[in-house]
Coordinates of C-alpha atoms in Angstrom, one line a residue:
Chain A
M1 CA 24.0 32.6 -3.0
K2 CA 24.3 28.8 -3.1
K3 CA 20.6 28.3 -2.3
N4 CA 19.8 30.6 -5.2
S5 CA 21.7 28.6 -7.6
I6 CA 19.9 25.4 -6.7
W7 CA 16.7 27.0 -7.5
K8 CA 18.0 28.4 -10.7
D9 CA 19.3 25.0 -11.6
L10 CA 15.9 23.4 -10.8
R11 CA 14.1 25.8 -12.9
K12 CA 16.4 25.3 -15.8
K13 CA 16.4 21.5 -15.6
Y14 CA 12.7 21.1 -14.4
P15 CA 12.2 18.1 -16.8
L16 CA 14.5 16.1 -14.6
L17 CA 12.3 16.9 -11.6
L18 CA 9.2 15.9 -13.6
L19 CA 10.8 12.5 -14.5
A20 CA 11.7 11.9 -10.8
L21 CA 8.4 13.2 -9.4
P22 CA 6.3 10.0 -9.6
G23 CA 9.1 8.1 -7.9
I24 CA 9.5 10.7 -5.2
I25 CA 5.8 10.7 -4.4
L26 CA 5.6 6.9 -4.2
I27 CA 8.6 6.7 -1.9
F28 CA 7.1 9.3 0.2
L29 CA 3.7 7.4 0.4
F30 CA 5.0 3.9 1.1
N31 CA 8.5 4.6 2.8
Y32 CA 8.2 7.9 4.6
L33 CA 4.6 8.2 5.6
P34 CA 4.8 4.9 7.5
L35 CA 7.5 6.5 9.7
S36 CA 4.8 8.7 11.2
G37 CA 2.8 5.6 11.9
L38 CA 5.6 4.5 14.2
V39 CA 3.9 6.5 17.0
I40 CA 1.6 3.5 17.5
A41 CA 4.5 1.8 19.1
F42 CA 3.8 4.1 22.0
K43 CA 0.1 3.9 21.9
N44 CA -2.8 1.6 22.8
V45 CA -4.3 1.4 19.3
D46 CA -8.1 1.9 19.0
Y47 CA -9.0 2.0 15.3
S48 CA -12.4 3.5 16.1
V49 CA -10.8 6.8 17.1
G50 CA -7.8 6.6 14.7
I51 CA -4.2 6.0 15.7
F52 CA -3.4 9.7 16.5
K53 CA -6.2 10.0 19.0
S54 CA -5.5 6.6 20.7
D55 CA -4.1 6.8 24.2
W56 CA -0.4 7.3 24.8
V57 CA 1.1 4.4 26.9
G58 CA 4.7 5.4 26.8
F59 CA 7.0 2.4 26.7
K60 CA 4.3 -0.1 27.9
N61 CA 4.4 -2.0 24.5
F62 CA 8.1 -2.4 24.7
E63 CA 8.0 -3.6 28.3
F64 CA 5.2 -6.0 27.5
F65 CA 7.3 -7.5 24.7
I66 CA 10.6 -7.6 26.6
K67 CA 9.0 -9.2 29.6
S68 CA 7.3 -11.9 27.6
N69 CA 9.1 -15.2 26.8
D70 CA 8.8 -14.3 23.1
A71 CA 11.5 -11.6 23.1
F72 CA 14.4 -13.9 23.7
R73 CA 13.1 -16.7 21.5
I74 CA 12.3 -14.7 18.3
T75 CA 15.6 -12.7 18.6
K76 CA 17.6 -15.8 19.1
N77 CA 15.9 -17.6 16.2
T78 CA 16.3 -14.7 13.9
L79 CA 20.0 -14.2 14.6
V80 CA 21.0 -17.9 14.8
L81 CA 19.1 -18.9 11.7
N82 CA 20.4 -15.9 9.6
A83 CA 24.0 -16.6 10.8
L84 CA 23.6 -20.3 9.7
F85 CA 22.2 -19.1 6.4
I86 CA 25.1 -16.7 5.9
V87 CA 27.8 -19.3 6.6
F88 CA 26.3 -22.2 4.6
S89 CA 25.1 -20.3 1.6
T90 CA 28.5 -18.4 1.4
V91 CA 30.5 -21.7 1.6
V92 CA 28.3 -23.5 -1.0
S93 CA 28.1 -20.7 -3.5
V94 CA 31.8 -19.9 -3.4
T95 CA 32.7 -23.6 -3.8
V96 CA 30.2 -24.0 -6.8
A97 CA 31.6 -20.7 -8.3
I98 CA 35.2 -22.0 -8.2
M99 CA 34.2 -25.4 -9.6
L100 CA 32.3 -23.8 -12.5
Y101 CA 35.4 -21.6 -13.1
Y102 CA 37.8 -24.6 -13.3
V103 CA 35.4 -26.7 -15.4
G104 CA 35.2 -24.0 -18.1
K105 CA 32.3 -23.3 -20.4
N106 CA 31.1 -26.8 -21.1
M107 CA 28.6 -27.3 -18.4
L108 CA 28.2 -23.8 -17.5
K109 CA 25.0 -23.0 -19.3
L110 CA 23.1 -26.0 -18.0
T111 CA 24.3 -25.7 -14.4
Q112 CA 23.7 -22.0 -14.3
T113 CA 20.2 -22.3 -15.5
V114 CA 19.3 -25.0 -13.0
L115 CA 21.0 -23.3 -10.1
F116 CA 19.1 -20.2 -11.0
L117 CA 15.6 -21.8 -11.1
P118 CA 14.8 -21.7 -7.3
Y119 CA 15.3 -18.0 -7.5
L120 CA 12.2 -17.8 -9.8
I121 CA 10.1 -19.9 -7.6
S122 CA 8.2 -18.5 -4.7
W123 CA 8.3 -20.0 -1.2
V124 CA 4.6 -21.1 -1.6
V125 CA 5.6 -23.3 -4.5
A126 CA 8.8 -24.4 -2.6
S127 CA 6.7 -25.4 0.3
Y128 CA 4.7 -27.9 -1.9
A129 CA 8.1 -29.4 -3.0
L130 CA 9.2 -29.7 0.6
E131 CA 6.0 -31.5 1.5
A132 CA 7.0 -34.2 -1.1
F133 CA 10.0 -35.0 1.1
I134 CA 8.8 -34.6 4.7
D135 CA 5.1 -35.3 4.5
P136 CA 4.3 -37.6 7.4
R137 CA 2.4 -40.2 5.5
N138 CA 3.5 -40.0 1.8
G139 CA 6.8 -38.1 1.9
V140 CA 9.9 -39.6 0.4
I141 CA 11.8 -39.7 3.8
N142 CA 9.0 -41.3 5.7
H143 CA 8.4 -43.9 2.9
F144 CA 12.0 -44.8 3.1
L145 CA 12.0 -45.0 6.9
T146 CA 9.0 -47.3 6.9
S147 CA 10.4 -49.4 4.1
I148 CA 13.5 -50.2 6.1
G149 CA 11.3 -51.0 9.1
G150 CA 11.7 -47.6 11.0
S151 CA 8.9 -45.5 12.3
N152 CA 7.5 -42.4 10.8
I153 CA 8.7 -38.9 11.8
N154 CA 6.1 -36.2 11.7
F155 CA 8.4 -33.4 10.9
Y156 CA 5.7 -30.8 11.2
Y157 CA 5.5 -31.6 14.9
E158 CA 9.2 -32.0 15.7
P159 CA 11.1 -28.7 16.2
K160 CA 14.5 -30.3 16.4
Y161 CA 14.8 -31.0 12.8
W162 CA 13.9 -27.5 11.5
Y163 CA 17.2 -25.8 11.8
V164 CA 18.5 -28.3 9.3
I165 CA 15.5 -28.2 7.1
L166 CA 15.5 -24.4 6.9
V167 CA 19.3 -24.3 6.1
I168 CA 18.9 -26.7 3.4
C169 CA 15.9 -24.9 1.8
N170 CA 17.8 -21.6 2.1
V171 CA 20.9 -22.9 0.4
W172 CA 18.8 -24.3 -2.3
K173 CA 17.0 -21.0 -2.9
V174 CA 19.8 -18.5 -2.7
A175 CA 23.2 -20.3 -3.3
G176 CA 22.5 -20.6 -7.0
Y177 CA 22.4 -17.0 -7.8
N178 CA 25.1 -16.1 -5.3
S179 CA 27.4 -18.6 -7.0
I180 CA 26.7 -16.8 -10.3
L181 CA 27.7 -13.5 -8.8
Y182 CA 31.0 -15.0 -7.6
Y183 CA 31.5 -16.7 -10.9
T184 CA 31.2 -13.5 -12.8
R185 CA 33.7 -11.9 -10.6
L186 CA 36.1 -14.8 -11.2
L187 CA 35.8 -14.2 -15.0
S188 CA 37.7 -10.9 -14.5
I189 CA 40.9 -12.7 -13.2
D190 CA 43.8 -12.1 -15.5
P191 CA 44.8 -15.6 -16.8
T192 CA 48.5 -14.6 -16.8
L193 CA 48.3 -14.7 -13.0
F194 CA 47.8 -18.5 -13.2
E195 CA 50.5 -19.0 -15.7
A196 CA 52.9 -17.0 -13.6
A197 CA 51.9 -19.1 -10.5
E198 CA 52.5 -22.3 -12.5
I199 CA 56.0 -21.2 -13.5
D200 CA 56.7 -20.5 -9.9
G201 CA 55.6 -24.2 -9.1
A202 CA 52.3 -23.6 -7.5
N203 CA 49.9 -26.6 -7.3
T204 CA 46.3 -26.4 -7.9
W205 CA 45.4 -25.9 -4.1
Q206 CA 47.9 -23.1 -3.9
K207 CA 46.4 -21.5 -7.0
I208 CA 42.9 -21.6 -5.5
R209 CA 44.0 -20.3 -2.3
Y210 CA 46.3 -17.5 -3.3
I211 CA 44.7 -16.5 -6.6
T212 CA 41.0 -17.5 -6.8
L213 CA 40.0 -17.0 -3.2
Y214 CA 42.1 -13.9 -2.9
M215 CA 40.3 -12.4 -5.9
L216 CA 36.9 -13.3 -4.4
R217 CA 37.7 -12.0 -1.0
P218 CA 36.4 -8.4 -1.4
M219 CA 33.1 -9.7 -2.8
I220 CA 32.7 -12.3 -0.1
V221 CA 33.4 -9.7 2.6
M222 CA 30.9 -7.3 1.0
L223 CA 28.1 -9.8 0.5
V224 CA 28.6 -11.2 4.0
L225 CA 28.7 -7.7 5.6
L226 CA 25.4 -6.9 3.6
S227 CA 23.8 -10.0 5.0
I228 CA 24.9 -9.1 8.5
G229 CA 23.5 -5.7 8.1
N230 CA 20.1 -7.4 7.3
I231 CA 20.5 -10.0 10.1
F232 CA 17.5 -8.7 12.0
Y233 CA 15.3 -9.2 9.0
S234 CA 14.0 -12.6 7.8
D235 CA 12.5 -13.8 4.6
F236 CA 8.9 -14.0 5.9
G237 CA 7.6 -16.3 3.2
M238 CA 10.2 -18.9 3.9
Y239 CA 9.2 -19.4 7.6
F240 CA 5.5 -18.9 7.0
F241 CA 5.0 -21.3 4.1
L242 CA 7.6 -24.0 4.7
T243 CA 6.4 -24.5 8.4
K244 CA 2.8 -23.9 7.4
D245 CA 2.8 -21.4 10.2
N246 CA 2.7 -24.4 12.6
G247 CA 2.6 -23.3 16.2
M248 CA 4.3 -26.5 17.3
L249 CA 7.5 -25.3 15.5
Y250 CA 7.6 -21.8 17.0
P251 CA 10.3 -22.6 19.5
V252 CA 12.8 -22.8 16.6
T253 CA 11.0 -21.2 13.6
D254 CA 9.4 -18.2 15.0
V255 CA 11.3 -15.1 14.0
I256 CA 10.8 -11.3 14.4
D257 CA 9.0 -10.9 11.1
T258 CA 6.5 -13.8 11.7
Y259 CA 5.9 -12.6 15.1
I260 CA 5.0 -9.0 13.9
F261 CA 2.8 -10.5 11.3
R262 CA 0.9 -12.4 13.9
A263 CA 0.8 -9.4 16.2
L264 CA -1.1 -7.7 13.3
K265 CA -3.2 -10.4 11.8
T266 CA -3.8 -13.0 14.5
I267 CA -3.5 -11.7 18.1
N268 CA -4.4 -8.2 16.9
N269 CA -2.0 -6.2 19.0
P270 CA -0.7 -3.6 16.5
G271 CA 0.9 -1.4 19.2
M272 CA 3.1 -4.2 20.4
G273 CA 3.8 -5.4 16.9
A274 CA 4.9 -1.9 16.0
A275 CA 7.2 -1.7 19.0
V276 CA 8.9 -4.9 17.9
G277 CA 9.1 -3.5 14.4
L278 CA 10.7 -0.3 15.7
F279 CA 13.2 -2.3 17.6
Q280 CA 14.0 -4.3 14.4
S281 CA 14.4 -1.1 12.3
V282 CA 16.7 0.6 14.7
M283 CA 18.9 -2.5 15.2
G284 CA 18.9 -2.9 11.4
F285 CA 19.8 0.6 10.7
I286 CA 22.7 0.6 13.2
L287 CA 24.0 -2.7 11.8
V288 CA 23.8 -1.6 8.2
M289 CA 25.7 1.6 8.9
T290 CA 28.4 -0.3 10.8
A291 CA 28.7 -2.8 8.1
N292 CA 29.0 -0.1 5.5
K293 CA 31.7 1.7 7.5
L294 CA 33.6 -1.6 8.0
S295 CA 33.4 -2.5 4.3
R296 CA 34.7 0.9 3.3
K297 CA 37.6 0.4 5.7
I298 CA 38.4 -3.0 4.2
D299 CA 38.1 -1.8 0.5
E300 CA 37.7 1.7 -0.7
E301 CA 35.6 0.6 -3.6
G302 CA 33.6 -1.9 -1.6
S303 CA 31.3 0.3 0.4
I304 CA 27.7 -1.0 0.1
F305 CA 26.2 2.4 -0.8
Chain B
M1 CA 45.9 -37.2 -9.9
S2 CA 46.2 -36.1 -13.4
A3 CA 44.5 -32.9 -14.6
K4 CA 42.1 -35.0 -16.6
T5 CA 40.8 -37.1 -13.8
R6 CA 40.5 -34.0 -11.7
K7 CA 38.3 -32.4 -14.2
M8 CA 36.2 -35.6 -14.4
I9 CA 35.6 -35.5 -10.7
L10 CA 34.6 -31.9 -10.9
Y11 CA 32.1 -32.6 -13.7
L12 CA 30.7 -35.4 -11.6
I13 CA 30.2 -33.2 -8.5
L14 CA 28.7 -30.3 -10.5
G15 CA 26.4 -32.9 -12.2
I16 CA 25.3 -34.2 -8.8
I17 CA 24.7 -30.7 -7.6
T18 CA 22.7 -29.8 -10.7
V19 CA 20.5 -32.8 -10.3
L20 CA 20.0 -32.2 -6.5
W21 CA 18.9 -28.6 -7.3
L22 CA 16.5 -29.8 -10.0
I23 CA 14.8 -32.6 -8.0
P24 CA 12.4 -30.5 -5.9
I25 CA 11.1 -28.8 -9.1
L26 CA 10.8 -32.1 -10.9
F27 CA 8.8 -33.4 -7.9
I28 CA 6.1 -30.7 -8.4
F29 CA 5.9 -31.6 -12.2
V30 CA 5.7 -35.4 -11.5
M31 CA 3.3 -35.1 -8.7
S32 CA 0.8 -33.1 -10.8
V33 CA 0.5 -36.1 -13.1
T34 CA 0.6 -38.8 -10.4
S35 CA -2.7 -40.7 -9.7
S36 CA -4.1 -40.7 -6.2
D37 CA -3.8 -44.5 -6.1
S38 CA -0.1 -44.3 -6.9
I39 CA 0.5 -41.9 -4.0
A40 CA -1.4 -44.2 -1.7
S41 CA 0.8 -47.1 -2.6
V42 CA 4.2 -45.8 -3.2
G43 CA 3.9 -42.3 -1.7
Y44 CA 5.4 -39.2 -3.4
S45 CA 7.8 -40.4 -5.9
L46 CA 9.6 -39.3 -9.1
F47 CA 8.6 -42.7 -10.5
P48 CA 4.9 -43.0 -10.0
K49 CA 3.1 -46.2 -10.6
E50 CA 0.5 -44.6 -12.7
I51 CA 0.4 -41.4 -14.7
T52 CA -2.8 -39.4 -15.1
L53 CA -3.8 -36.0 -16.5
E54 CA -6.9 -35.9 -14.2
A55 CA -5.7 -32.9 -12.2
Y56 CA -5.2 -30.9 -15.4
T57 CA -8.6 -32.0 -16.8
Y58 CA -10.2 -30.7 -13.5
L59 CA -8.4 -27.4 -13.9
I60 CA -9.6 -27.0 -17.3
K61 CA -13.1 -28.1 -16.6
N62 CA -13.4 -25.8 -13.6
P63 CA -11.3 -22.9 -14.5
A64 CA -13.3 -19.9 -12.9
Q65 CA -11.1 -19.2 -9.9
I66 CA -7.9 -20.1 -11.5
L67 CA -8.7 -17.9 -14.6
D68 CA -9.7 -15.0 -12.3
S69 CA -6.4 -15.4 -10.4
Y70 CA -4.4 -15.7 -13.6
K71 CA -6.1 -12.6 -14.9
I72 CA -5.3 -10.6 -11.8
S73 CA -1.7 -11.8 -11.8
I74 CA -1.2 -10.9 -15.5
I75 CA -2.8 -7.4 -15.1
V76 CA -0.8 -6.6 -12.0
T77 CA 2.4 -7.9 -13.5
L78 CA 1.9 -6.0 -16.8
I79 CA 0.9 -2.6 -15.3
G80 CA 3.3 -3.0 -12.5
T81 CA 6.3 -3.8 -14.6
V82 CA 5.7 -1.1 -17.2
A83 CA 4.8 1.7 -14.7
G84 CA 7.4 0.6 -12.2
L85 CA 10.2 0.5 -14.8
M86 CA 9.2 4.0 -16.2
I87 CA 9.1 5.6 -12.7
T88 CA 12.3 3.9 -11.4
T89 CA 14.2 4.9 -14.4
G90 CA 13.0 8.5 -14.3
L91 CA 14.0 8.8 -10.7
A92 CA 17.3 7.0 -11.3
Y93 CA 18.2 9.3 -14.2
A94 CA 17.6 12.4 -12.2
M95 CA 19.8 11.0 -9.5
S96 CA 22.6 10.1 -11.8
R97 CA 23.0 13.6 -13.2
K98 CA 25.7 15.1 -11.3
D99 CA 25.3 18.5 -13.0
F100 CA 21.7 18.5 -11.6
L101 CA 22.2 20.2 -8.2
A102 CA 19.2 18.6 -6.5
S103 CA 20.6 15.2 -7.4
K104 CA 22.4 15.0 -4.0
T105 CA 19.2 15.6 -2.1
L106 CA 17.5 12.9 -4.2
N107 CA 20.2 10.4 -3.5
R108 CA 19.9 11.0 0.2
Y109 CA 16.2 10.8 0.0
V110 CA 16.2 7.4 -1.5
T111 CA 19.2 6.2 0.5
F112 CA 17.4 6.8 3.8
A113 CA 14.2 5.0 2.4
L114 CA 16.5 2.0 1.7
L115 CA 18.1 2.0 5.1
F116 CA 15.2 2.7 7.5
H117 CA 11.8 1.1 7.3
G118 CA 8.7 1.9 9.2
G119 CA 8.0 -1.8 9.3
L120 CA 5.0 -3.9 8.5
I121 CA 2.4 -2.5 10.9
P122 CA 2.8 1.3 10.2
T123 CA 2.8 0.5 6.5
Y124 CA -0.3 -1.5 7.0
I125 CA -2.0 1.3 8.7
V126 CA -1.0 3.9 6.2
V127 CA -2.3 1.6 3.3
T128 CA -5.6 0.6 4.9
Q129 CA -6.5 3.5 7.2
W130 CA -5.2 6.5 5.5
L131 CA -5.0 5.6 1.8
H132 CA -8.0 3.2 1.9
L133 CA -6.4 0.9 -0.6
G134 CA -7.4 -2.4 1.1
N135 CA -9.3 -4.8 -1.1
T136 CA -8.5 -2.9 -4.4
L137 CA -6.5 -3.9 -7.4
W138 CA -4.4 -0.7 -6.8
V139 CA -2.9 -2.1 -3.6
L140 CA -1.3 -5.0 -5.4
I141 CA 0.3 -2.6 -8.0
L142 CA 1.1 0.6 -6.0
T143 CA 2.8 -0.8 -2.9
M144 CA 5.6 -2.4 -5.0
L145 CA 5.9 0.0 -7.8
V146 CA 9.2 1.7 -6.7
S147 CA 11.8 -0.1 -4.5
P148 CA 14.8 2.1 -3.5
W149 CA 16.9 -1.0 -4.2
N150 CA 15.9 -1.1 -7.8
V151 CA 16.4 2.6 -8.1
F152 CA 20.0 2.3 -7.1
L153 CA 20.5 -0.6 -9.4
M154 CA 19.0 1.4 -12.3
R155 CA 21.2 4.4 -11.4
S156 CA 24.3 2.3 -11.5
F157 CA 23.4 1.3 -15.1
I158 CA 22.7 4.8 -16.2
S159 CA 25.9 6.1 -14.5
G160 CA 27.8 4.1 -17.1
I161 CA 26.6 6.3 -19.9
P162 CA 29.4 8.9 -20.6
M163 CA 28.3 12.5 -19.7
E164 CA 30.0 13.7 -23.0
L165 CA 27.3 12.1 -25.0
L166 CA 24.6 14.1 -23.2
E167 CA 26.5 17.3 -23.4
A168 CA 27.0 16.8 -27.2
A169 CA 23.2 16.4 -27.5
F170 CA 22.6 19.6 -25.6
I171 CA 25.0 21.5 -27.7
D172 CA 23.1 20.3 -30.7
G173 CA 20.0 21.9 -29.2
A174 CA 18.3 18.7 -27.8
T175 CA 15.9 19.4 -24.9
E176 CA 16.1 17.5 -21.6
F177 CA 13.2 15.2 -22.7
Q178 CA 14.6 14.5 -26.2
T179 CA 18.0 13.6 -24.6
Y180 CA 16.3 11.3 -22.1
F181 CA 14.1 9.4 -24.6
K182 CA 16.4 9.4 -27.6
I183 CA 19.9 9.0 -26.0
V184 CA 19.7 7.7 -22.3
L185 CA 16.9 5.1 -22.7
P186 CA 18.4 3.4 -25.7
L187 CA 21.8 3.2 -24.1
A188 CA 20.4 1.9 -20.9
K189 CA 18.7 -1.0 -22.6
A190 CA 20.6 -3.6 -20.6
G191 CA 19.7 -2.0 -17.4
L192 CA 16.0 -1.6 -18.4
A193 CA 16.0 -5.4 -19.2
S194 CA 17.6 -6.4 -15.9
V195 CA 15.6 -4.1 -13.6
G196 CA 12.4 -4.8 -15.6
L197 CA 12.9 -8.5 -15.0
L198 CA 13.4 -8.1 -11.3
I199 CA 10.3 -6.0 -11.1
M200 CA 8.4 -8.5 -13.1
F201 CA 9.4 -11.5 -10.9
G202 CA 8.5 -9.5 -7.9
Y203 CA 5.0 -8.9 -9.2
W204 CA 4.3 -12.4 -10.6
N205 CA 5.5 -14.1 -7.5
D206 CA 3.9 -11.8 -4.9
W207 CA 1.5 -13.3 -2.4
Y208 CA 2.5 -11.0 0.4
Q209 CA 0.6 -7.8 -0.6
G210 CA -2.4 -10.0 -1.3
M211 CA -2.2 -11.7 2.0
L212 CA -2.0 -8.4 3.9
Y213 CA -4.6 -6.4 2.0
I214 CA -7.0 -8.6 -0.1
D215 CA -9.9 -10.7 1.1
D216 CA -11.8 -10.6 -2.1
M217 CA -11.4 -13.9 -4.0
K218 CA -11.9 -12.0 -7.3
L219 CA -8.8 -10.1 -6.6
T220 CA -6.6 -13.0 -5.4
P221 CA -3.4 -13.3 -7.5
L222 CA -2.2 -16.7 -8.4
P223 CA 0.5 -17.3 -5.8
L224 CA -1.9 -16.2 -3.1
L225 CA -4.4 -18.7 -4.4
L226 CA -1.8 -21.4 -4.1
Y227 CA -1.3 -20.4 -0.4
K228 CA -5.0 -20.4 0.2
I229 CA -5.3 -23.8 -1.4
I230 CA -2.6 -25.3 0.8
S231 CA -3.7 -23.5 3.9
N232 CA -7.1 -24.9 3.7
I233 CA -8.1 -27.7 1.4
Q234 CA -11.5 -27.3 2.8
Y235 CA -11.6 -24.0 0.9
V236 CA -11.3 -25.8 -2.4
M237 CA -14.0 -28.2 -1.4
Q238 CA -16.3 -25.4 -0.4
N239 CA -15.7 -23.4 -3.5
S240 CA -18.7 -23.9 -5.6
Q241 CA -16.9 -24.6 -8.8
Y242 CA -15.3 -27.7 -7.4
M243 CA -18.5 -28.9 -5.6
N244 CA -19.8 -31.2 -8.3
T245 CA -16.6 -33.2 -8.3
A246 CA -15.7 -32.8 -4.7
N247 CA -16.1 -36.6 -4.0
N248 CA -13.1 -37.7 -5.9
F249 CA -11.2 -34.5 -6.0
P250 CA -7.6 -35.2 -6.7
T251 CA -6.3 -32.8 -4.1
I252 CA -2.6 -33.3 -4.2
G253 CA -2.4 -33.6 -8.0
A254 CA -4.6 -30.5 -8.4
R255 CA -2.5 -28.5 -6.0
M256 CA 0.6 -29.5 -7.8
A257 CA -1.0 -28.8 -11.2
T258 CA -1.8 -25.2 -10.0
C259 CA 1.8 -24.9 -9.0
V260 CA 2.9 -26.0 -12.4
I261 CA 0.6 -23.5 -14.2
S262 CA 1.9 -20.7 -12.0
I263 CA 5.5 -21.4 -12.5
A264 CA 5.4 -22.5 -16.1
P265 CA 5.3 -19.1 -17.8
M266 CA 8.5 -18.1 -15.9
L267 CA 10.3 -21.3 -16.6
V268 CA 9.5 -21.1 -20.3
A269 CA 10.6 -17.5 -20.6
F270 CA 13.6 -17.7 -18.4
P271 CA 16.3 -19.1 -20.9
F272 CA 15.6 -16.0 -23.0
F273 CA 16.3 -13.5 -20.4
Q274 CA 18.8 -15.3 -18.3
K275 CA 21.8 -13.3 -19.3
Y276 CA 20.1 -10.0 -18.4
L277 CA 19.2 -11.2 -15.0
A278 CA 22.7 -12.4 -14.3
K279 CA 24.1 -9.0 -15.4
G280 CA 21.6 -7.1 -13.3
L281 CA 22.5 -9.1 -10.1
T282 CA 26.2 -8.7 -10.7
L283 CA 25.9 -4.9 -11.0
G284 CA 23.5 -4.6 -8.2
S285 CA 25.8 -6.4 -5.8
V286 CA 28.8 -4.5 -6.7
K287 CA 27.4 -1.1 -5.9
G288 CA 23.9 -0.6 -4.6

C-alpha cells in the first residue's frame, strides 16, 4: 500500500525527479562508484588485468602500513596539527568577532574584507607569499637575522619550526571567515540584554563572559565538533605547497592525505594507499556520527546534519 | 579606563590585525614589480629599492602558455559554475519538497555521500580506468560539478520559501516546471548567488583535479600552472616561449606576476559579491 503510493507520487511529480536526476547521476559516479573501488585495499593492484582481476591479498596492505614507521607518524601529525588548528583558529576568530562587535560598524567593512581575502587565495599562491618570509637567502626573516649578525635558518630543512609555521598559515587562511560567522551570530543578540546587565552593575568583562560568549557557545561547540569530525582529514594543498613537498620535513608535516597522494603518484602502491584511505574514511565516519550525536545532545537545534 | 580609551585600543588592535592579514598579499604584489637587483641587495621587501614592470612585460610578450591556462580556467569556471549551480539547485529543490515522497530517500542518498568517501585512490581509478576521463577538459569540470555539501547549503536556502506559495501556484494551475522556474528560482536568488560563488571559487582556484588527472600543458588551468612553475623553475626555462629570454629571465618577479594575474580577477570582483558569500557561509554553518 505504502510502496504503491510512493510510485504514484513519483509519477505525478516526475518533473521533480527530472530536476534531481543529473545530480543523482553525478553523485553516483563520483561518490558511490568509488566505494566499489575500495576493494583494491584488499588487492595487489595490477593495472594490466584491471582491479577486479588483480590478486586478493587479504589484509596484507593494512599490515604493511601498520608495521611501517609511517603509520604512527602520519596519524600523529594529522591529529596533532588539526587539534592545534582547531584551538588557535577558534580562539582567534572568536576574539576578532567580539572585538568587531564592540567596535561597531565603523571599521567593519574594511576589516571584514581584508580578513576574508585569504579565503579567496589558493594555497599555491599562499606558498609564494610564505616564501617571501622564510626563503633561506632573501626572505624577510633571514634578512633580519643576518642584519643583526645572526646566522641564516634554512626553514625548508628544519622540521622543528613547522608546527608553528603551519598554525600561523592556517589561522591566516581560515580565522577570517570564521570570525565573520561568529560576528553574524552576535548581531542577533538582543541589545536589551546588555542594558539589563548594565543596570545590574555588570562590568565589560562580565558582559562579555555572561552574554557575548554565552550567546556564541552553541555555535563554537558546533563548529568545533564539526572540525573534530573531520580531524582525520587534512587540507592537502596546505601541506603540499607550503612545504614544497619537501621530504626533510616529513617527520612533522607528512599527514594521511599527503601520504595517500604519494602512495598513488610517487611510490605507486595504490593498494596500500587505498587501505590507508579506507582507515581514514572509517575513522572519519565514526567521528562525524559521534560529533553529530553529541551536538544534538548539547543543543537540539545544533545537530550538524 | 574610560569607554573611549577602551574603544581606541580596540581600534588599534583591529587595525594591527588587518594590516597583518594584508601583508602576505601585499608581498605578492610588491614582489611582482621588484627588480632582481633589489632582491639581491635588500632581499624580499615591501619597500624595494627599484621598481620595474619587467615581469609583466615578459608575460605580455610571451603569453602563449599563460593565455592557454587562462582560457582553460575561464572555460572550466564558466561551464562548471553554470552547470553546477543548475544541477545542485534541481537536486536541492527535489530534496526540500516534503510533499514529494521520494525526498526522504534523496536526502539519505546525499547525506551518505557527504559522510563517507571512497577516498582519493578509488576515485582516481574510477575516473581514469573506468570513465577514461584522464587528460580531458571534462575531468576538470565533471569531478567537481556537484558537492553534497553545496546541495545541503542550497536546500537550506530553498527550505526558507513558504510552501503556501507553491500550493497557491498549483491551485492556479501552474505545472511543476512553471512553479520551479517562475516562483522557486526567483525567490532563491540569495541562495543561488552564495552557492554559485562557492562553486565559482572552487573552480577558479582548483589545481587538485588538474594535478591528479592532467599532464597535457594545453589543458593546464592557471593555479596548476603556478604550481608547475614553482615546482620546477627549469620548466619555465625549457618552455620554448621563454627560451629567447632565458638568460635574464626575472624568475621571482615573473612568478609573482603570474600569481597577481591569477588572483586579480577574484580580488577585483570580491567587494561586489562579498555580502552574498558571508550570507552563504552563515547559513551553511548553521545547518548543513
